[in-house]
Each structure stands twice: as C-alpha cells, then as structure tokens.
Short mmCIF file of C-alpha atoms and ligand atoms in Angstrom, two decimals:
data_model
loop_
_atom_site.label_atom_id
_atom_site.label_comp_id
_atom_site.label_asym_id
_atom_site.label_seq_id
_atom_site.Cartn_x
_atom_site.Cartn_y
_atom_site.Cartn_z
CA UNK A 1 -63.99 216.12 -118.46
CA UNK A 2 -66.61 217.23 -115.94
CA UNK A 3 -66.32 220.80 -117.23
CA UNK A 4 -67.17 219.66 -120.71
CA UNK A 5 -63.61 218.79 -122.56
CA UNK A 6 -64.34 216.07 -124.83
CA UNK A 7 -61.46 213.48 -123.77
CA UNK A 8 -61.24 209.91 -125.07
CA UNK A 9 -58.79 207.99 -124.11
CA UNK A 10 -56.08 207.80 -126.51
CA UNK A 11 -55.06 204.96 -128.68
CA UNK A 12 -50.98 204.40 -128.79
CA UNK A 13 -48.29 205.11 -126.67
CA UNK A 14 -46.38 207.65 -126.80
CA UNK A 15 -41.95 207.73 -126.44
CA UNK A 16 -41.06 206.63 -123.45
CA UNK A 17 -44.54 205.02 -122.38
CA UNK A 18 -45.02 201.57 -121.59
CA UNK A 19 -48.49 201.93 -121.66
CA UNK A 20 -50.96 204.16 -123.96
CA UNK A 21 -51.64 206.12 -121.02
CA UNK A 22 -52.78 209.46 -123.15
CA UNK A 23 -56.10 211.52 -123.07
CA UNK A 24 -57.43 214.33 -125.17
CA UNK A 25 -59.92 215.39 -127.43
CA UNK A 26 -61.71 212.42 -129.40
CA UNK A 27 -60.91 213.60 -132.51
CA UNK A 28 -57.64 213.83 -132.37
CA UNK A 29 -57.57 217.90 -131.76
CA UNK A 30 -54.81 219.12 -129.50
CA UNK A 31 -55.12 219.00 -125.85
CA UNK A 32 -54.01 222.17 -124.40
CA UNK A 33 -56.91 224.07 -126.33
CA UNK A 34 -59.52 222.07 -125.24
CA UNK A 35 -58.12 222.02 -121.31
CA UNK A 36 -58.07 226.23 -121.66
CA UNK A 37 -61.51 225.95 -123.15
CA UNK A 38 -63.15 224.14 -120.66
CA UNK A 39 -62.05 225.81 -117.96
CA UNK A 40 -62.55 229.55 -119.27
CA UNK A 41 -65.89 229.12 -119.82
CA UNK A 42 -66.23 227.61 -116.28
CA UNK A 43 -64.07 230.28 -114.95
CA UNK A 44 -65.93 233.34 -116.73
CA UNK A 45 -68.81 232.71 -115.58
CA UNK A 46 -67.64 232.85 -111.55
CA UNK A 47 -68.68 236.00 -110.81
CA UNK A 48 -65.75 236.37 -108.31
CA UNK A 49 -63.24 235.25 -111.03
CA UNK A 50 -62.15 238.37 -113.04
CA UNK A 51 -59.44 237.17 -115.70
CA UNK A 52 -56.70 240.38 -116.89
CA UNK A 53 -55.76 239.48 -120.37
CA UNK A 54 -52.87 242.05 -121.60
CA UNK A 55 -52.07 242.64 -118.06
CA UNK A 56 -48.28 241.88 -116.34
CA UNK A 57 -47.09 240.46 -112.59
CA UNK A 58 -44.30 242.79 -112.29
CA UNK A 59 -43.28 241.80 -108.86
CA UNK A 60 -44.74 239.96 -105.91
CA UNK A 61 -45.11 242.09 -102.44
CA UNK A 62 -43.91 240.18 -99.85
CA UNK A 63 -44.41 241.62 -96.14
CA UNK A 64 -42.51 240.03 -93.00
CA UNK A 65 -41.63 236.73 -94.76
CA UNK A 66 -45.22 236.59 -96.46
CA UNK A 67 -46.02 236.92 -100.04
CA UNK A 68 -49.18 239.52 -99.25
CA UNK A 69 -50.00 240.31 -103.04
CA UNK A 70 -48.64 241.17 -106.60
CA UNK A 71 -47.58 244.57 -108.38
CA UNK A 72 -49.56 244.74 -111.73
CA UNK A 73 -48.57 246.76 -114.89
CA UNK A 74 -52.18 246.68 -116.39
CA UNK A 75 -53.31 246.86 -120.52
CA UNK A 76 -52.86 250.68 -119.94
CA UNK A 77 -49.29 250.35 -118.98
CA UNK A 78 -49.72 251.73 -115.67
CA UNK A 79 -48.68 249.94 -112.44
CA UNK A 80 -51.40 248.87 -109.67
CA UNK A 81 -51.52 246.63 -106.87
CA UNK A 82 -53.20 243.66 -106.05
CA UNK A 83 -53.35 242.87 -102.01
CA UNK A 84 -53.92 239.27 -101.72
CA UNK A 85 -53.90 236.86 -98.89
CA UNK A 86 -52.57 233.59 -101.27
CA UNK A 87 -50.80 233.86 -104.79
CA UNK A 88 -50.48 231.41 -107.15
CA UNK A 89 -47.75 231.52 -109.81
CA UNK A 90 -48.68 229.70 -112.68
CA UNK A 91 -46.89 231.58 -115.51
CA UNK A 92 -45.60 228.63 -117.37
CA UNK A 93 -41.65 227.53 -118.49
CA UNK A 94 -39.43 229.43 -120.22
CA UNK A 95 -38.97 227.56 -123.72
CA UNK A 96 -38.85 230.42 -125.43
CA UNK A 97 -36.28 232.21 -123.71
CA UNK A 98 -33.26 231.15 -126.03
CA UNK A 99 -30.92 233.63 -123.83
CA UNK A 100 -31.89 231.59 -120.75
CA UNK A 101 -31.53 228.59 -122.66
CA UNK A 102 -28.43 228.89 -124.24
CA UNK A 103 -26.91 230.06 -121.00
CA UNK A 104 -28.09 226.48 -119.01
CA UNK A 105 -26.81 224.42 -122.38
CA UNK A 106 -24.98 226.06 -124.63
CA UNK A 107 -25.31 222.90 -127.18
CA UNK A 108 -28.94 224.04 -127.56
CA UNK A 109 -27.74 227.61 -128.80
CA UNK A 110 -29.43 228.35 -132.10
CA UNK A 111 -32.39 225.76 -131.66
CA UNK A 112 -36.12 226.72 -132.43
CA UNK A 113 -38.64 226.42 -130.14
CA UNK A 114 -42.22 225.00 -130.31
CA UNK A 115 -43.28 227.57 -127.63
CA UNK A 116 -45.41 230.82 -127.43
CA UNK A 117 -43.23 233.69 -127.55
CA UNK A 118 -44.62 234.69 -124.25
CA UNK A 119 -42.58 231.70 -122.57
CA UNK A 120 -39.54 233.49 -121.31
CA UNK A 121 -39.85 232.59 -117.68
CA UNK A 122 -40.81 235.82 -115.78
CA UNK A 123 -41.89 233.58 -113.35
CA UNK A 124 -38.47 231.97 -111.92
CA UNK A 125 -37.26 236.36 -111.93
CA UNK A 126 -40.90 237.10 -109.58
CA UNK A 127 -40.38 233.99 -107.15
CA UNK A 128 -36.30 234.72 -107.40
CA UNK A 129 -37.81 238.28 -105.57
CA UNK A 130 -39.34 236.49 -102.50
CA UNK A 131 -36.13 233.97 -101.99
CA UNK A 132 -37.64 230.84 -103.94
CA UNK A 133 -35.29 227.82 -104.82
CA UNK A 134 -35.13 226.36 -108.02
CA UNK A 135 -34.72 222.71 -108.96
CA UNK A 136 -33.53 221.06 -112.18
CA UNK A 137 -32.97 224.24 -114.00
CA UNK A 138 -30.92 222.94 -116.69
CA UNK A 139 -33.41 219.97 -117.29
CA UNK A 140 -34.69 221.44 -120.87
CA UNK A 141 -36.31 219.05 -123.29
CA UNK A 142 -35.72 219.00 -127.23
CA UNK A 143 -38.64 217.69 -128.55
CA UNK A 144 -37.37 215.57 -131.94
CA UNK A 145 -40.12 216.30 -134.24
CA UNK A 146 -40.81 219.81 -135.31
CA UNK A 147 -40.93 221.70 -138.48
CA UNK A 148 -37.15 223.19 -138.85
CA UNK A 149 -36.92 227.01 -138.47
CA UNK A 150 -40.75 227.79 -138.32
CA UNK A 151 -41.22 225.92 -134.83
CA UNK A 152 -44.14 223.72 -135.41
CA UNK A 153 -44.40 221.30 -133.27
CA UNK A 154 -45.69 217.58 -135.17
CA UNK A 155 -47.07 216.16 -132.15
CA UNK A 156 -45.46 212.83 -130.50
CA UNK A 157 -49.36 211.22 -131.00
CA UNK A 158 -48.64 211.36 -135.06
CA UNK A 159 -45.45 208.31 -134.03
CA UNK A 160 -48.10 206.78 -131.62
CA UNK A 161 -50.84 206.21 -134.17
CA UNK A 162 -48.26 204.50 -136.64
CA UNK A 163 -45.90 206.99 -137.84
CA UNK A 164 -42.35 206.27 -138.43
CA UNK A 165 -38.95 208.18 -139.16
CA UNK A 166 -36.86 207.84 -142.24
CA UNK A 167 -33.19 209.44 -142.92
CA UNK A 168 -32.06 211.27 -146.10
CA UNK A 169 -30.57 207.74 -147.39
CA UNK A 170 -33.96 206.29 -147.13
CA UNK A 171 -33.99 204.43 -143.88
CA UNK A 172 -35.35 203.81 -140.80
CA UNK A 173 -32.82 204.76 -138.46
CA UNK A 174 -34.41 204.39 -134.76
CA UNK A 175 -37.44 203.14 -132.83
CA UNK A 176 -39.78 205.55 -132.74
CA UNK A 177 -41.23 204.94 -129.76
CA UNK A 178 -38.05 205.63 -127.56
CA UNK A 179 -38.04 209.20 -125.00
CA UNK A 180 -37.87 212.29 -126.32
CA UNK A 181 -34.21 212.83 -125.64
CA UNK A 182 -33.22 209.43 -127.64
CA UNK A 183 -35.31 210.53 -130.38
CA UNK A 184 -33.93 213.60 -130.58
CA UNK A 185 -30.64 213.03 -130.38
CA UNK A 186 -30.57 209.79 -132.74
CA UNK A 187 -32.37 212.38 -135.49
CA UNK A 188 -29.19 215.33 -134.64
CA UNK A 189 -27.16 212.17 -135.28
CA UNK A 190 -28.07 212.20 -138.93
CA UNK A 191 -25.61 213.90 -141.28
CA UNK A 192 -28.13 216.73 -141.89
CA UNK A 193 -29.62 216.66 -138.31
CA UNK A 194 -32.78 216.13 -139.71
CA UNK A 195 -35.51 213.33 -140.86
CA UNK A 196 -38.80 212.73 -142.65
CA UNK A 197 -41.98 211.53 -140.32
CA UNK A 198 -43.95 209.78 -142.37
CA UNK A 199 -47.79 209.17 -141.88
CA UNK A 200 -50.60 207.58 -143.93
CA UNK A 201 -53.82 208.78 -145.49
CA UNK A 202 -55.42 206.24 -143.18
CA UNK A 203 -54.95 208.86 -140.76
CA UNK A 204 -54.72 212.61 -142.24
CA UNK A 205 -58.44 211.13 -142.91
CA UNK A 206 -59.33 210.27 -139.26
CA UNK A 207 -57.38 212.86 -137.21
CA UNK A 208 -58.15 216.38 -136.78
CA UNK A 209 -54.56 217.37 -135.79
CA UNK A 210 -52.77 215.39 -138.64
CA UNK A 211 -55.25 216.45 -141.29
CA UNK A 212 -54.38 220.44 -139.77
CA UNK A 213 -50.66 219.63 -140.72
CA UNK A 214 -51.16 219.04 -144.00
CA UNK A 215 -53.49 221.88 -144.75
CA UNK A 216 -50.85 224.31 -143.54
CA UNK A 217 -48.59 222.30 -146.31
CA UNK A 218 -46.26 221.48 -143.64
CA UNK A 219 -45.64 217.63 -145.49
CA UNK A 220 -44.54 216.77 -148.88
CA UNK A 221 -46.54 214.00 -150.53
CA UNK A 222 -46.79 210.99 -153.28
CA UNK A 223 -49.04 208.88 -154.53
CA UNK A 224 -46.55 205.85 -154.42
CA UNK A 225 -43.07 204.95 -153.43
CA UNK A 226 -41.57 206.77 -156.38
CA UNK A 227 -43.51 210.11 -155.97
CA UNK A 228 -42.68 209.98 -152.16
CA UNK A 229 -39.32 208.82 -152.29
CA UNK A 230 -38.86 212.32 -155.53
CA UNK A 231 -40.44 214.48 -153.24
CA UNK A 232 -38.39 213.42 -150.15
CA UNK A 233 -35.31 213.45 -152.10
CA UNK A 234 -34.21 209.89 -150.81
CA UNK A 235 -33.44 206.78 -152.70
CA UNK A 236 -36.31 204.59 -154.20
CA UNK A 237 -35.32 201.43 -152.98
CA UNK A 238 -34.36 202.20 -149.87
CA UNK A 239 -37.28 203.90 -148.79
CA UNK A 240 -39.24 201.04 -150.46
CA UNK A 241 -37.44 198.50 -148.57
CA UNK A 242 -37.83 201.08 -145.26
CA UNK A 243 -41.98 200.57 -146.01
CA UNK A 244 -41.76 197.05 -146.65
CA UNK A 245 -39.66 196.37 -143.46
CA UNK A 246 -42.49 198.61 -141.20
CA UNK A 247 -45.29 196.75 -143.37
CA UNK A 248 -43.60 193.29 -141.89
CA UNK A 249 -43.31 194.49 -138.59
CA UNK A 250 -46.38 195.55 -138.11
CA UNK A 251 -48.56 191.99 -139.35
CA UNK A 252 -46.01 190.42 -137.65
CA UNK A 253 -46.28 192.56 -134.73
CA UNK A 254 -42.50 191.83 -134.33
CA UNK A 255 -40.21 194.96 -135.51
CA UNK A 256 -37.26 192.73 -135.76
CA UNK A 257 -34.89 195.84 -136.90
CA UNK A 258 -35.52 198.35 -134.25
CA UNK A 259 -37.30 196.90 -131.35
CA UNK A 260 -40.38 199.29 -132.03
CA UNK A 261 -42.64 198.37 -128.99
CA UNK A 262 -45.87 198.91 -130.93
CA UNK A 263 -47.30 199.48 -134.08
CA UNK A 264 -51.03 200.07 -134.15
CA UNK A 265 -51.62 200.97 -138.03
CA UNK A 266 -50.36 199.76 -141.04
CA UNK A 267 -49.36 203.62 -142.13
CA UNK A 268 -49.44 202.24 -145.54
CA UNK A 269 -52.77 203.67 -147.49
CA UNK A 270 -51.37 206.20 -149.91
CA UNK A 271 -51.30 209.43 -150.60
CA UNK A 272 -48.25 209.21 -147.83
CA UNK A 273 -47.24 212.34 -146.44
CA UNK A 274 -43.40 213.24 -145.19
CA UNK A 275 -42.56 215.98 -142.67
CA UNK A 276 -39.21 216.98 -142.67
CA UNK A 277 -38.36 217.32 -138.82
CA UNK A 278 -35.33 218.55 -136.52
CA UNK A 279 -35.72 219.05 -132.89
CA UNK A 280 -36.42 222.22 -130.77
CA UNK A 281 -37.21 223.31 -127.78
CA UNK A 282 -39.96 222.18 -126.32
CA UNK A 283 -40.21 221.86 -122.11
CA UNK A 284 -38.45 223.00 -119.70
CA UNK A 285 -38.34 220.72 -116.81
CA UNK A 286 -36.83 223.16 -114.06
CA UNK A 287 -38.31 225.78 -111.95
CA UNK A 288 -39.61 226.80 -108.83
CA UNK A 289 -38.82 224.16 -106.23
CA UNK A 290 -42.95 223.19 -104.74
CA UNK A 291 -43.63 220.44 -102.62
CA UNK A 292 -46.55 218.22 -102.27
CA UNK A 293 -48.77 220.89 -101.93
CA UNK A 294 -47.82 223.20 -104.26
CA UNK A 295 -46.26 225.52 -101.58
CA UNK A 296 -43.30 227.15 -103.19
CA UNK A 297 -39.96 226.43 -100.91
CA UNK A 298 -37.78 229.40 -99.38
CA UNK A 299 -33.76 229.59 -98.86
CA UNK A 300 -34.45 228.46 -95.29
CA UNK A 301 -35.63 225.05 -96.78
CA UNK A 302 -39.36 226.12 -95.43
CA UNK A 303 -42.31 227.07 -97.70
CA UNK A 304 -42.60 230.98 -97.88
CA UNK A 305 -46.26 231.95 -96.44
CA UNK A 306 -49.00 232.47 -98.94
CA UNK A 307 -46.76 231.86 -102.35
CA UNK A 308 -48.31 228.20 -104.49
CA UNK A 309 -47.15 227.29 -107.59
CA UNK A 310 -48.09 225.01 -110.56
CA UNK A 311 -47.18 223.88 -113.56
CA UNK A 312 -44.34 224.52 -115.57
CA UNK A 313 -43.25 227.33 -113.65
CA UNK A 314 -41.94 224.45 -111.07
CA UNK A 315 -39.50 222.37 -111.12
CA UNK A 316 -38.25 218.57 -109.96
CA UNK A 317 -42.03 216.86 -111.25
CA UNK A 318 -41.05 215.05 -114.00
CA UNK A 319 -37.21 214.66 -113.51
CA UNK A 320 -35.59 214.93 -116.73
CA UNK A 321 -37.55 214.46 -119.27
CA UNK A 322 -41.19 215.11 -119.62
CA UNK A 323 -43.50 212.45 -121.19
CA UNK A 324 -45.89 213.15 -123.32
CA UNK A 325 -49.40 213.98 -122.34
CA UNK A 326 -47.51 214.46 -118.88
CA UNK A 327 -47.81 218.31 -118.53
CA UNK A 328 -51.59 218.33 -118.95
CA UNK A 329 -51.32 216.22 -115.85
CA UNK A 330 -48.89 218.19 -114.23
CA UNK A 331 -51.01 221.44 -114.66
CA UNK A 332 -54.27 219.60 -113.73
CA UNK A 333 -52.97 218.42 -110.53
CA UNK A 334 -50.75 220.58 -109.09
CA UNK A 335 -53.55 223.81 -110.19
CA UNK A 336 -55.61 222.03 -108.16
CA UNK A 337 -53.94 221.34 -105.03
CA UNK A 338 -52.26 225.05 -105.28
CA UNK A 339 -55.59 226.55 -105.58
CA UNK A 340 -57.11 224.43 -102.95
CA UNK A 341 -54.54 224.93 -100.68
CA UNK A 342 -54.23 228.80 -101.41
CA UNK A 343 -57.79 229.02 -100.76
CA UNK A 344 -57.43 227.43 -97.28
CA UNK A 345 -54.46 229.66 -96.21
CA UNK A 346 -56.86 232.61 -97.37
CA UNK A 347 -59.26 231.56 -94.84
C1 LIG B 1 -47.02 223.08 -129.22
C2 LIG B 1 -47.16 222.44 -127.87
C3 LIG B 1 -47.91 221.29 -127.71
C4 LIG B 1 -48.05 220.70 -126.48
N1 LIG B 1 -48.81 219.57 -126.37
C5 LIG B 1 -48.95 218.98 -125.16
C6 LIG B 1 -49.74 217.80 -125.03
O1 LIG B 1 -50.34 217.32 -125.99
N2 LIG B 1 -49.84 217.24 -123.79
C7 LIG B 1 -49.20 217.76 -122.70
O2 LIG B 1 -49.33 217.21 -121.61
N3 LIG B 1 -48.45 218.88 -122.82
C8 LIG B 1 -48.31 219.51 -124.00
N4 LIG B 1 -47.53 220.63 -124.10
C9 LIG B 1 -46.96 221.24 -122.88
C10 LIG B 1 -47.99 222.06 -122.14
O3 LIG B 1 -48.78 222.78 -123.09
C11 LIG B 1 -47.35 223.08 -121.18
O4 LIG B 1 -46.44 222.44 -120.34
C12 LIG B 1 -48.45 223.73 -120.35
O5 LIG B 1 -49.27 224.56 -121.17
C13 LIG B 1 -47.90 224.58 -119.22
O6 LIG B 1 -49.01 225.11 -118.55
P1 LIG B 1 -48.86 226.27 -117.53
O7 LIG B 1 -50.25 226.64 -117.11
O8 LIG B 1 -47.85 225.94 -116.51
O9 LIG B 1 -48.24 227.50 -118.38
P2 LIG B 1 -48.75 228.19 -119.71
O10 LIG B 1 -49.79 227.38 -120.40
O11 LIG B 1 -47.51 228.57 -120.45
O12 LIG B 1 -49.47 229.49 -119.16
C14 LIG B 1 -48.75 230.49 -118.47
C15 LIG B 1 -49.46 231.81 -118.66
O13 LIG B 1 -48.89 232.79 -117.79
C16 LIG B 1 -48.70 233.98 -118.51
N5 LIG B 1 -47.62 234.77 -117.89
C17 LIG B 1 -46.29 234.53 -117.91
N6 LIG B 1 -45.63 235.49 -117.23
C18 LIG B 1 -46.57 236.35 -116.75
C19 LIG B 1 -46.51 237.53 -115.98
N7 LIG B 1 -45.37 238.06 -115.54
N8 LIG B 1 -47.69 238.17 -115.69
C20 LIG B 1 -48.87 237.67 -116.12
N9 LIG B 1 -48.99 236.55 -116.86
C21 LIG B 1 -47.84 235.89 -117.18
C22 LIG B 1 -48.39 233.52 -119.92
O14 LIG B 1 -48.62 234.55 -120.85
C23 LIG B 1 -49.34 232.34 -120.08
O15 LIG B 1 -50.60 232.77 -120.52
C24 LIG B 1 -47.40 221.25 -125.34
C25 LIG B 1 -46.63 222.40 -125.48
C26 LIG B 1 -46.51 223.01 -126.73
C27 LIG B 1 -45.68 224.26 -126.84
#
C-alpha cells in the first residue's frame, strides 16, 4: 500500500476463514495485478534494477557448495551468464504442469487449471540442480469454482460477498463458506461434477471483478426465478425454494440448512446471474523446502550458501491447503525477507 496499490480491506470471509481477513483493490479488481503494478513501477524506476522479460534461468551455477549465479538463455535465444553473489528463486508453482500433476495425484488427471501457462515449475528442476529439498509436493489445491474447460477462475470473494451454489436439481447442496478442498469435492460429488454460483445484480453493479465476468458472458442470466431457473436448466421450484431458504437465512442471520457462517448480502436483486463451475487446478502448495528466512535447505539439512526463495516456488507455508488471499501474503513476506536477507549475504 505504501507503493501506491489501492487496498481496502475486504468485506466477507472467504472458505475456510473465520475472520474476513482479505485485502485488495477497493473496487473489487483482482489482487495479483495491482500487487505486480505497484511494484513494477517502483522497481523500474531503480536504476540498478534491470527486469529481462522473454528471458529464461536455465540453470543455477553453483561453485564449492555456493550458488554463485544463474545461466540465462536471453530473448535472442542465446545462453549468457549472470555471476551473482545471492539468488533468489521466485519462479512461482507449477499449476499448470498437468504432467507433474497427474504424476503426484493421478485423480486430478484431466483437470483444467486456472494458471498461466508459464506455471510448469522450472523452478523445483533449477533448485533440484544445487541439491534443494522439497516439502509437501503432492499438496495441490483444486480450487471449486472455475469456468469448466476454459480455466477461468470465479474468484472465492464472489461466495464471500453473498454468493451461493446450487446443483442441477435446483438445490443448495453445501456451505459455501467451507475450504477449498470441501468445496471442491462436495461440487465433484454432484452427478455431473458440476454447479451453478449464483450472484446478484446488487453486486455485478458494485464490483469490478464480478461485473468483468459477466461481460466476458461467462454467466447465464434471468430476470426472475423462471428465466433463471430455464436458463440454468434446473427445476422452478426447487431453485425457488433454494432462494427463499438463502433469503431466510440471511434476515435471520441463521442458515439453519447448511451452517453457512455468514451471509453479508441478500444476493437477491435481479437480473441474477449463474456460473456454471467445476474445479481445477489452482495452487500448488509444495516446493522448495525455505526456512524462516527464506534460505532454501540442502540434502545435508543446512541452507545452501547464497540460494533464497519465495513464494510459490516453496513449499511447507501453508500446509495443505492455501486460503484465500493467503498467497499475496505469502509472496509479500517471504520476497521480502529473501531479498533482505540476499542482500545482506551480498555484502
Ligand atoms: C487466477 C488466479 C487468481 C488468484 N487470485 C489470488 C488472490 O486473489 N489472492 C491470493 O493471495 N492469491 C491469488 N492467486 C495465487 C497467486 O496469484 C500466486 O500464488 C502468486 O502469483 C505466486 O507468486 P510468485 O511470485 O511465487 O509466482 P508467479 O506470480 O507465478 O511468478 C513467477 C514468475 O517467474 C517466471 N519464471 C518461471 N520460471 C522461470 C525461469 N526458468 N526463468 C525465468 N523466469 C521464470 C514466470 O514466468 C513468472 O513470471 C491467484 C492465482 C490465480 C491463477
């Protein structure tokens, strides 16, 4: 936030959270956007920063027992070398590496992902080169709502702000507001392994993100329950009874059917919109095994001199399964101590 990214503190909490403990932009945009632009345009303007778009870590150079700088194969495709008294891996998970994936849990063979196609985990390969450990590698999170086949990810904060999920018979089926994993798997439960998220005007109207989902025509839509429940391809009554029920819990503030910990809209003021949502592959928990600060640990149980890492190239920081808003944290925190601390072992 003191670099410019225009946070508010975020209203709802997401699955898993007993708290609304969320932050990003204040109207409603997504997060990781905002993080990247606010610190590019701090970072650009570092005249000892230079940023290498296009360009590829090949291998890290490692020189008795110290990781002394990184082989480079540059926009040009040829190979150069960068000599370098600290590295810092921060090339991200490997959610997109359905090879990988299906080879840690073969039950997730065939799922989508939600990540760039970039995510295949070169990372875990460059530290594997300079005798790294690895923690939690099969700790890889389905995330349960995203748009089947084309990967779009309808974010967790939709649920949060009132959303709710509704089966192909027309019913609410699980409390929303449960972790990722029971969410996912309550939706693969469903005879077609998939189920409609259903939001409100209210908030297409107020939120930047939701209102970007249904210009890409991601939802289907009515303009009451017999248009929605047509479109949806569910029965009337049910789904009528399904609104009514949420309707209840939420004046009440008592969701006597699932247990839902919090409702903080109505999600009632129509034109209603319904995603139709499976889960994919979202997070990938596992990676290079850090410790406190960020130094990435050897085979001899040690840190290996002069190799940090951060983010979701590591591994064993948020167990099993990743709440939401959690990997902006992750990334904030652990950047910072690795770069902190690769800047003191440079000196
Ligand atoms: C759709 C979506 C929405 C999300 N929303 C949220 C959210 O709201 N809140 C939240 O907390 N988390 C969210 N996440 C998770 C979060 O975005 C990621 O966990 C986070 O971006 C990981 O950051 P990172 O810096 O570790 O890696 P990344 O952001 O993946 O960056 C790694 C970079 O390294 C580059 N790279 C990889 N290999 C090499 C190589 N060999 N040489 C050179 N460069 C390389 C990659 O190209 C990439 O640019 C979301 C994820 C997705 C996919």
């Amino acid at each position: 936030m003191s670099l410019g990214a225009p946070f508010c503190h975020r209203m709802g909490r997401g699955g898993g959270q007993t708290r609304a403990r969320g932050h990003g932009p204040c109207d409603g945009a997504p997060v990781g956007a905002a993080v990247v632009k606010a610190l590019y345009s701090t970072a650009s303007k570092l005249p000892s920063v230079q940023i290498r778009p296009s360009s590829k870590v090949t291998q890290l150079i490692e020189k008795d027992g110290k990781v002394v700088g990184v082989k480079v194969e540059g926009k040009d495709k040829k190979e150069y070398t960068i000599d370098a008294k600290a590295v810092v891996l921060a090339t991200g998970g490997f959610g997109a590496n359905a090879k990988l994936i299906s080879s840690l849990r073969p039950e997730y063979k065939g799922f989508a992902t939600t990540n760039q196609p970039g995510a295949l985990g070169e990372g875990l390969e460059l530290a594997k080169g300079v005798g790294s450990t690895f923690v939690d590698l099969r700790e890889i999170q389905a995330h349960p709502t995203v748009i089947p086949v084309k990967g779009i990810l309808i974010s967790e904060s939709m649920r949060a702000r009132g959303g709710y999920l509704i089966n192909q018979e027309g019913k609410r089926f699980v409390n929303e507001l449960l972790p990722r994993d029971v969410v996912a798997a309550a939706v693969l439960a469903q005879p077609t392994g998939k189920a409609w998220l259903l939001i409100d005007d209210k908030l297409v109207k107020s939120n930047k993100l939701a209102a970007g989902y249904v210009a890409q025509k991601l939802a289907v839509s009515g303009n009451n329950v017999s248009e929605l429940a047509k479109a949806m391809g569910v029965p009337e009554a049910n789904l009528k009874a399904a609104m009514a029920q949420y309707d209840e819990a939420y004046k009440t503030k008592k969701d006597t059917a699932f247990d839902r910990p919090e409702m903080i809209a109505a999600n009632n003021v129509w034109p209603m919109y319904a995603f139709q949502i499976t889960p994919a592959i979202h997070h990938t928990m596992g990676g290079v095994r850090i410790n406190k600060n960020a130094e990435v640990i050897g085979v001899t149980a040690k840190p290996i001199p002069g190799l940090f890492a951060a983010g979701e190239v590591t591994g064993g920081v948020h167990g099993g399964n990743r709440v939401g808003g959690n990997a902006v944290a992750d990334i904030v925190t652990f950047g910072r101590i690795a770069g902190a601390n690769a800047a003191k072992a440079a000196n």
